[in-house]
Every structure is written in structure tokens, then in C-alpha cells.
Amino acid sequence: VVCKLRTYLYQVREESNRIGVLLLVLLAVAAVSASQPSIYDNETYYLATIQWLYYDGWVQGIANLHPFMAQQSSWHVAEALFQLPNEVFFNDLNGLALIFFNGWLLFGPLHTINPLRLFWFLAFNALAFTLIDSPSPDLMVLLCTVWVVLKTGDLYRKTWLPIVIIITWATTVKLTAITLFIIPVAYLSKASAKHRLKAVWIVVLAALITIAKNTYTSGWPFFPIAFSFGASPNWQLPDRIMQLLAIMGDASAYGISYREATTSNFMEMFPQWLLQGGIDGLLNLLFLLVLVGAVWRLIMQPNSLWFSILITLFLHTTLLFLTSPQSRFFMHLTIAVAALL
């Protein structure tokens, strides 16, 4: 009886600790959400995009007004739905999502805390808190990626389809999440034929809607990638502007000037990418460390989980260096895979 009572009291104490941590997170989220936004994209196009979506929906050729306005992430569509009828702008959906996600972490995967898990939990929130003072789609991609990676660790038949749905949603939020599809493909044997068929329909439907939206708003099916199926509608953002955006993206990603981005090759720019100052250089270095850690785990513990994660990391790295290797495009995989190392 004494042993049972001691176990019960220990469980109550642990439960109280988790509730206390969640309350602290709630207060911190409220404080940060009420502060001045630190992400310059908030004023340059986040708020404007949400207002356009709220009042006018998709607008044909809006990319010609401002190229970034054509991105129109599904997360910004969700933000537009939360704009109140009295036109008081609700800009805290990111904070709300982070509170719920922390609740899931504390009462789910992190129900038992050790020093390494505690360090990861603090690092995850430190990164996430930089994204909640504005309606940044990067936060939702981060949350979805962490959920997918942690769920893949104990994947079974019933969780395969939800993982596909979450990845599909994350990809409509931001195209950089598309490499996550490697994970459910590697576990295809876990899925029933019925779930596979549903997954195909869901992915195809989401892809068609996204392509239609991109074509309607910018004239480019895979905007901001300058690729089309040969058609050039009269509202299409001019090709020279797409090339300019690509060069500006490279300059920002590698931390170099516009002129250097137009005259340097990859071998000249990579050291600049790796040795950038500030948070960008730190995130780039952490991603490489996580990549090395994933290789080591696959060697020490060869299984489908680490094989799929490693393929995802390599494919993601390749695609970004072919397009725009900005540090924030790596961070969702960095923090998610670090949870398993």
C-alpha cells in the first residue's frame, strides 16, 4: 500500500510539474505575441497578404503588385479566417498553435523528462518563440515536422495516413516541407491498400489546388520556382523578375552582395553560407551537425526510420542548394531530427 501511495504521489507531482511548465509557456507566449513583431516579413507582406485574402480571396496576377503577395500560404488563408467580423485583426494564431503543441509534447512524447529531453524542449521553444510575434508560416512547418518525426518513431498502420495528411498540409503551408514525403514512402508497407488510395487522392487534390492557386495569382504553377508547362498567361510575372528574385534569394541565403551572387560559383559561395554571422550561421552549422549525427545513427542503428530521415535530409539539402538555401528553410528538420539523436 505504501509503495502504491508513493507511486501515486510521484505521478501527481509529475503531472503538476507538467501543468506548471505549460502555464509558464502560456504566459510567455502571451507576452511575446503582444510584443512588436521582429520579423520584417510581417510588414512587407504577411499582413498585406492576409488582408487581401480576407477581403478579396485569390486575386488574378497579384504577383505583379508585389511578388511575395502571390505566395499566399494556406496558413495565411487560415489566418484570414480568424480575422474578426469587427475588423479587429487577430495576429496570434501562431501563439495559440504553439501552446497546444507544447501541451501535446508535455503530456505525450515528453511525459518523462531527462536532461537531454529538457535541453531539446528548451531549444525547440527558443526557436519557436522567434516565430510567434507574427503570422509566419515557418512555425506551422516546424510544428508539423516535429510531429511527423516523433510519430514516425512508433509508426504503425493507423498513424500512416495521418502522417501523410499532416505532411500534405505542411507542404501547402510552405513548399520546403515537400521532402517530408520520403518518410511515409519508406514506410509504405505499414499502410493498407485503402489508406494508400486515400493518400493518393489527398495529395493529388492538394497539388492541383496549389498549382491552380499559383497559376492564378502569379502565372507560374510552382511559384516561386520559375517553371511552367509551356503556357504563359498574360498576367504571368515576367521571367526577368523571377530571375531577379532568385538572385536576391541567393544573396540573402549566402550572406553576400547581389553582385557576388551573380558572379560567384557554388564553391565560392558555400564557405560564406557556412561561416555567416549571427543566427543564420548558427542554424546552418547546427543543420550540418544534425546531418552528421543522422549518418552516425544509421551506421550504429540501421533501420527504416534513420534511412528515411537521412534520405530526407540529403534530398532537402540538395533541393535547397539548387534553389535558395536560407537558414530558416533548414530549421524545421534541424530541430525535429535532433529530438531523436
Short mmCIF file of C-alpha atoms in Angstrom, two decimals:
data_model
loop_
_atom_site.label_atom_id
_atom_site.label_comp_id
_atom_site.label_asym_id
_atom_site.label_seq_id
_atom_site.Cartn_x
_atom_site.Cartn_y
_atom_site.Cartn_z
CA VAL A 1 0.00 0.00 0.00
CA VAL A 2 2.82 2.38 0.90
CA CYS A 3 4.55 1.67 -2.42
CA LYS A 4 1.35 2.29 -4.33
CA LEU A 5 0.75 5.52 -2.44
CA ARG A 6 4.32 6.68 -3.13
CA THR A 7 3.91 5.90 -6.85
CA TYR A 8 0.61 7.78 -6.94
CA LEU A 9 2.08 10.85 -5.21
CA TYR A 10 5.04 10.79 -7.62
CA GLN A 11 2.66 10.72 -10.59
CA VAL A 12 0.64 13.62 -9.14
CA ARG A 13 3.85 15.63 -8.65
CA GLU A 14 4.98 14.93 -12.23
CA GLU A 15 1.54 15.91 -13.53
CA SER A 16 1.65 19.14 -11.53
CA ASN A 17 5.12 19.93 -12.88
CA ARG A 18 3.95 19.50 -16.47
CA ILE A 19 0.90 21.70 -15.86
CA GLY A 20 3.17 24.31 -14.28
CA VAL A 21 5.51 24.30 -17.29
CA LEU A 22 2.55 24.62 -19.65
CA LEU A 23 1.23 27.62 -17.70
CA LEU A 24 4.67 29.25 -17.94
CA VAL A 25 4.65 28.62 -21.70
CA LEU A 26 1.17 30.16 -21.93
CA LEU A 27 2.27 33.32 -20.11
CA ALA A 28 5.46 33.60 -22.20
CA VAL A 29 3.50 33.14 -25.44
CA ALA A 30 1.02 35.83 -24.39
CA ALA A 31 3.88 38.24 -23.64
CA VAL A 32 5.74 37.60 -26.91
CA SER A 33 2.57 37.67 -29.02
CA ALA A 34 1.73 41.08 -27.57
CA SER A 35 5.17 42.50 -28.39
CA GLN A 36 6.36 44.32 -31.50
CA PRO A 37 6.91 41.84 -34.40
CA SER A 38 10.59 41.13 -35.02
CA ILE A 39 10.24 39.52 -38.47
CA TYR A 40 10.43 42.12 -41.22
CA ASP A 41 8.25 39.97 -43.48
CA ASN A 42 5.36 40.79 -41.14
CA GLU A 43 5.01 44.32 -42.52
CA THR A 44 6.39 43.67 -46.01
CA TYR A 45 3.83 41.07 -46.98
CA TYR A 46 2.40 38.83 -44.20
CA LEU A 47 -0.26 41.28 -43.04
CA ALA A 48 -0.97 42.58 -46.53
CA THR A 49 -1.42 39.04 -47.86
CA ILE A 50 -3.86 38.14 -45.08
CA GLN A 51 -5.87 41.33 -45.65
CA TRP A 52 -6.11 40.65 -49.38
CA LEU A 53 -7.25 37.09 -48.70
CA TYR A 54 -9.82 38.26 -46.18
CA TYR A 55 -11.41 40.89 -48.41
CA ASP A 56 -10.82 39.57 -51.96
CA GLY A 57 -9.62 35.96 -51.80
CA TRP A 58 -7.32 34.90 -54.61
CA VAL A 59 -6.61 37.79 -56.96
CA GLN A 60 -5.53 37.09 -60.53
CA GLY A 61 -1.98 38.23 -61.19
CA ILE A 62 -1.46 39.77 -57.74
CA ALA A 63 2.25 38.88 -58.07
CA ASN A 64 2.57 41.90 -60.39
CA LEU A 65 1.58 44.13 -57.47
CA HIS A 66 4.23 42.51 -55.25
CA PRO A 67 5.86 39.12 -55.97
CA PHE A 68 5.65 37.96 -52.35
CA MET A 69 1.89 38.54 -52.32
CA ALA A 70 1.45 35.54 -54.63
CA GLN A 71 2.85 33.03 -52.14
CA GLN A 72 -0.42 33.00 -50.15
CA SER A 73 0.40 30.11 -47.85
CA SER A 74 -2.53 28.03 -46.63
CA TRP A 75 -1.52 29.20 -43.15
CA HIS A 76 -2.27 32.77 -44.23
CA VAL A 77 -5.63 31.56 -45.51
CA ALA A 78 -6.25 30.17 -42.01
CA GLU A 79 -5.12 33.49 -40.52
CA ALA A 80 -7.58 35.32 -42.78
CA LEU A 81 -10.40 33.11 -41.45
CA PHE A 82 -9.53 34.28 -37.93
CA GLN A 83 -9.90 37.95 -38.73
CA LEU A 84 -12.85 39.03 -36.63
CA PRO A 85 -16.05 40.48 -38.18
CA ASN A 86 -15.47 43.82 -36.44
CA GLU A 87 -12.20 44.07 -38.40
CA VAL A 88 -10.02 43.73 -35.30
CA PHE A 89 -7.04 41.83 -36.67
CA PHE A 90 -6.22 38.57 -34.87
CA ASN A 91 -2.47 38.06 -35.20
CA ASP A 92 -1.89 35.40 -32.54
CA LEU A 93 -2.79 32.13 -34.26
CA ASN A 94 0.88 31.11 -34.16
CA GLY A 95 1.00 31.60 -30.41
CA LEU A 96 -2.19 29.58 -29.95
CA ALA A 97 -0.79 26.73 -32.04
CA LEU A 98 2.44 26.71 -30.03
CA ILE A 99 0.55 26.45 -26.72
CA PHE A 100 -1.45 23.44 -27.92
CA PHE A 101 1.68 21.82 -29.35
CA ASN A 102 3.56 22.27 -26.09
CA GLY A 103 0.64 20.62 -24.30
CA TRP A 104 0.92 17.64 -26.65
CA LEU A 105 4.69 17.43 -26.08
CA LEU A 106 4.48 17.62 -22.29
CA PHE A 107 1.69 15.09 -21.93
CA GLY A 108 2.80 12.91 -24.82
CA PRO A 109 6.34 12.31 -26.13
CA LEU A 110 7.99 14.18 -23.23
CA HIS A 111 5.89 12.70 -20.41
CA THR A 112 9.16 11.54 -18.85
CA ILE A 113 11.85 14.20 -18.76
CA ASN A 114 15.60 13.62 -18.71
CA PRO A 115 18.36 16.25 -19.14
CA LEU A 116 18.67 15.68 -22.90
CA ARG A 117 14.92 15.92 -23.48
CA LEU A 118 14.76 19.03 -21.31
CA PHE A 119 17.56 20.65 -23.34
CA TRP A 120 15.76 19.80 -26.59
CA PHE A 121 12.46 21.15 -25.22
CA LEU A 122 14.11 24.46 -24.30
CA ALA A 123 15.90 24.70 -27.66
CA PHE A 124 12.68 23.95 -29.54
CA ASN A 125 10.78 26.67 -27.71
CA ALA A 126 13.64 29.16 -28.01
CA LEU A 127 13.42 28.75 -31.79
CA ALA A 128 9.62 28.65 -31.93
CA PHE A 129 9.28 31.81 -29.84
CA THR A 130 11.10 33.80 -32.54
CA LEU A 131 8.21 33.00 -34.89
CA ILE A 132 5.11 33.73 -32.79
CA ASP A 133 5.11 37.52 -32.82
CA SER A 134 3.97 37.45 -36.45
CA PRO A 135 1.87 35.12 -38.65
CA SER A 136 4.95 33.32 -40.02
CA PRO A 137 4.22 30.06 -41.90
CA ASP A 138 7.62 28.76 -40.74
CA LEU A 139 6.19 27.97 -37.31
CA MET A 140 3.48 25.67 -38.66
CA VAL A 141 6.04 23.84 -40.83
CA LEU A 142 8.22 23.43 -37.72
CA LEU A 143 5.35 22.03 -35.63
CA CYS A 144 4.21 19.65 -38.38
CA THR A 145 7.77 18.39 -38.95
CA VAL A 146 8.39 17.71 -35.26
CA TRP A 147 5.05 15.88 -35.02
CA VAL A 148 5.79 13.75 -38.10
CA VAL A 149 9.32 12.81 -36.97
CA LEU A 150 8.23 11.93 -33.42
CA LYS A 151 5.23 9.95 -34.67
CA THR A 152 7.39 8.07 -37.18
CA GLY A 153 9.41 6.65 -34.28
CA ASP A 154 6.42 4.49 -33.27
CA LEU A 155 4.73 4.27 -36.65
CA TYR A 156 2.08 1.64 -37.21
CA ARG A 157 -0.81 1.11 -39.60
CA LYS A 158 -3.22 3.59 -38.01
CA THR A 159 -0.78 6.51 -38.00
CA TRP A 160 0.50 6.24 -41.58
CA LEU A 161 -2.41 8.12 -43.20
CA PRO A 162 -2.48 10.94 -40.59
CA ILE A 163 1.24 11.44 -41.21
CA VAL A 164 0.59 11.79 -44.96
CA ILE A 165 -2.23 14.28 -44.28
CA ILE A 166 -0.07 16.40 -41.97
CA ILE A 167 2.81 16.44 -44.49
CA THR A 168 0.39 17.42 -47.27
CA TRP A 169 -0.92 20.27 -45.13
CA ALA A 170 2.63 21.39 -44.26
CA THR A 171 3.54 21.42 -47.96
CA THR A 172 0.61 23.72 -48.75
CA VAL A 173 1.83 25.96 -45.93
CA LYS A 174 5.35 26.06 -47.37
CA LEU A 175 6.80 24.12 -50.30
CA THR A 176 10.02 23.41 -48.36
CA ALA A 177 8.12 20.70 -46.42
CA ILE A 178 7.72 18.56 -49.56
CA THR A 179 10.80 16.42 -48.79
CA LEU A 180 8.99 15.01 -45.74
CA PHE A 181 7.06 12.73 -48.11
CA ILE A 182 10.15 10.48 -48.16
CA ILE A 183 9.20 9.27 -44.65
CA PRO A 184 5.75 7.76 -45.41
CA VAL A 185 7.06 6.40 -48.73
CA ALA A 186 9.77 4.49 -46.83
CA TYR A 187 7.04 3.03 -44.60
CA LEU A 188 4.65 2.19 -47.43
CA SER A 189 4.40 -1.41 -46.21
CA LYS A 190 2.80 -0.10 -43.00
CA ALA A 191 -0.19 1.24 -44.92
CA SER A 192 -3.24 -0.69 -46.04
CA ALA A 193 -4.36 -0.52 -49.66
CA LYS A 194 -7.33 1.61 -48.59
CA HIS A 195 -5.09 4.14 -46.86
CA ARG A 196 -2.72 4.26 -49.83
CA LEU A 197 -5.61 5.10 -52.15
CA LYS A 198 -6.87 7.82 -49.80
CA ALA A 199 -3.36 9.26 -49.54
CA VAL A 200 -3.05 9.47 -53.32
CA TRP A 201 -6.37 11.31 -53.60
CA ILE A 202 -5.46 13.74 -50.80
CA VAL A 203 -2.00 14.53 -52.22
CA VAL A 204 -3.25 14.90 -55.81
CA LEU A 205 -6.14 17.15 -54.74
CA ALA A 206 -3.83 19.37 -52.64
CA ALA A 207 -1.31 19.55 -55.51
CA LEU A 208 -3.98 20.53 -58.06
CA ILE A 209 -5.39 23.25 -55.78
CA THR A 210 -1.91 24.62 -55.09
CA ILE A 211 -0.94 24.62 -58.78
CA ALA A 212 -4.23 26.30 -59.68
CA LYS A 213 -3.72 28.94 -56.97
CA ASN A 214 -0.12 29.64 -58.02
CA THR A 215 -1.06 29.87 -61.70
CA TYR A 216 -3.97 32.20 -60.97
CA THR A 217 -2.02 34.55 -58.69
CA SER A 218 1.37 34.60 -60.44
CA GLY A 219 1.13 32.75 -63.77
CA TRP A 220 3.72 30.22 -62.50
CA PRO A 221 2.39 26.77 -61.39
CA PHE A 222 5.19 26.19 -58.86
CA PHE A 223 5.76 29.78 -57.74
CA PRO A 224 8.28 30.98 -56.58
CA ILE A 225 10.09 28.46 -58.84
CA ALA A 226 10.30 29.74 -62.42
CA PHE A 227 8.91 26.65 -64.14
CA SER A 228 5.80 26.34 -66.28
CA PHE A 229 4.19 23.79 -68.56
CA GLY A 230 4.74 26.00 -71.58
CA ALA A 231 1.73 28.25 -71.05
CA SER A 232 2.35 31.96 -70.42
CA PRO A 233 -0.86 33.73 -69.37
CA ASN A 234 -0.91 37.48 -69.85
CA TRP A 235 -0.86 38.07 -66.06
CA GLN A 236 2.31 35.99 -65.59
CA LEU A 237 5.04 37.66 -63.56
CA PRO A 238 7.81 38.47 -66.09
CA ASP A 239 10.65 35.98 -66.30
CA ARG A 240 13.30 38.63 -65.67
CA ILE A 241 11.65 39.47 -62.33
CA MET A 242 11.65 35.77 -61.40
CA GLN A 243 15.38 35.66 -62.19
CA LEU A 244 15.94 38.79 -60.10
CA LEU A 245 14.09 37.21 -57.17
CA ALA A 246 16.23 34.06 -57.47
CA ILE A 247 19.47 36.07 -57.37
CA MET A 248 18.23 38.15 -54.43
CA GLY A 249 17.31 34.91 -52.65
CA ASP A 250 20.83 33.56 -53.21
CA ALA A 251 22.39 36.77 -51.92
CA SER A 252 20.26 36.58 -48.78
CA ALA A 253 20.87 32.85 -48.27
CA TYR A 254 24.66 33.00 -48.66
CA GLY A 255 25.07 36.33 -46.87
CA ILE A 256 26.71 38.00 -49.87
CA SER A 257 26.04 41.02 -52.07
CA TYR A 258 23.88 40.98 -55.20
CA ARG A 259 26.97 41.41 -57.38
CA GLU A 260 28.73 38.46 -55.69
CA ALA A 261 25.65 36.31 -56.17
CA THR A 262 25.74 36.95 -59.93
CA THR A 263 29.49 36.33 -60.37
CA SER A 264 30.36 33.59 -57.83
CA ASN A 265 30.03 29.83 -58.24
CA PHE A 266 28.85 27.36 -55.61
CA MET A 267 32.33 26.51 -54.31
CA GLU A 268 33.00 30.20 -53.71
CA MET A 269 29.65 30.84 -52.01
CA PHE A 270 29.46 27.75 -49.77
CA PRO A 271 32.11 28.95 -47.25
CA GLN A 272 30.14 32.20 -46.97
CA TRP A 273 26.98 30.20 -46.27
CA LEU A 274 28.69 28.13 -43.59
CA LEU A 275 30.54 30.99 -41.89
CA GLN A 276 27.76 33.56 -41.81
CA GLY A 277 27.47 35.55 -38.64
CA GLY A 278 24.53 35.66 -36.28
CA ILE A 279 21.62 33.25 -36.10
CA ASP A 280 21.86 32.30 -39.79
CA GLY A 281 25.37 30.87 -39.46
CA LEU A 282 24.43 29.09 -36.23
CA LEU A 283 21.40 27.41 -37.82
CA ASN A 284 23.44 26.34 -40.85
CA LEU A 285 26.11 24.81 -38.62
CA LEU A 286 23.52 23.04 -36.46
CA PHE A 287 21.91 21.53 -39.55
CA LEU A 288 25.24 20.08 -40.68
CA LEU A 289 25.83 18.66 -37.18
CA VAL A 290 22.38 17.04 -37.23
CA LEU A 291 23.14 15.63 -40.69
CA VAL A 292 26.37 14.07 -39.41
CA GLY A 293 24.51 12.77 -36.35
CA ALA A 294 21.89 11.12 -38.55
CA VAL A 295 24.62 9.38 -40.60
CA TRP A 296 26.19 8.11 -37.36
CA ARG A 297 22.83 6.83 -36.04
CA LEU A 298 22.14 4.98 -39.29
CA ILE A 299 25.57 3.32 -39.10
CA MET A 300 25.09 2.37 -35.43
CA GLN A 301 21.40 1.52 -35.70
CA PRO A 302 20.45 0.66 -39.30
CA ASN A 303 16.66 0.70 -39.70
CA SER A 304 13.91 2.19 -41.85
CA LEU A 305 13.48 5.20 -39.56
CA TRP A 306 17.03 6.52 -39.87
CA PHE A 307 17.29 5.52 -43.52
CA SER A 308 14.17 7.57 -44.39
CA ILE A 309 15.33 10.51 -42.26
CA LEU A 310 18.79 10.53 -43.84
CA ILE A 311 17.36 10.40 -47.37
CA THR A 312 15.01 13.26 -46.42
CA LEU A 313 17.93 15.35 -45.11
CA PHE A 314 20.08 14.77 -48.19
CA LEU A 315 17.22 15.44 -50.61
CA HIS A 316 16.20 18.55 -48.70
CA THR A 317 19.78 19.85 -48.74
CA THR A 318 20.09 19.21 -52.47
CA LEU A 319 16.82 20.93 -53.35
CA LEU A 320 17.59 23.99 -51.25
CA PHE A 321 21.08 24.46 -52.67
CA LEU A 322 19.55 24.24 -56.13
CA THR A 323 17.04 26.96 -55.21
CA SER A 324 17.65 29.06 -52.08
CA PRO A 325 19.47 27.62 -49.03
CA GLN A 326 18.19 30.10 -46.48
CA SER A 327 18.86 29.03 -42.90
CA ARG A 328 15.18 29.20 -41.87
CA PHE A 329 14.35 26.63 -44.55
CA PHE A 330 16.56 24.10 -42.72
CA MET A 331 15.46 24.75 -39.16
CA HIS A 332 12.32 22.57 -39.10
CA LEU A 333 14.33 19.45 -39.94
CA THR A 334 17.20 20.52 -37.69
CA ILE A 335 15.10 20.73 -34.53
CA ALA A 336 12.87 17.74 -35.41
CA VAL A 337 15.66 15.26 -36.15
CA ALA A 338 17.64 16.50 -33.14
CA ALA A 339 14.79 15.20 -30.96
CA LEU A 340 15.71 11.62 -31.97
CA LEU A 341 19.51 11.86 -31.80
#
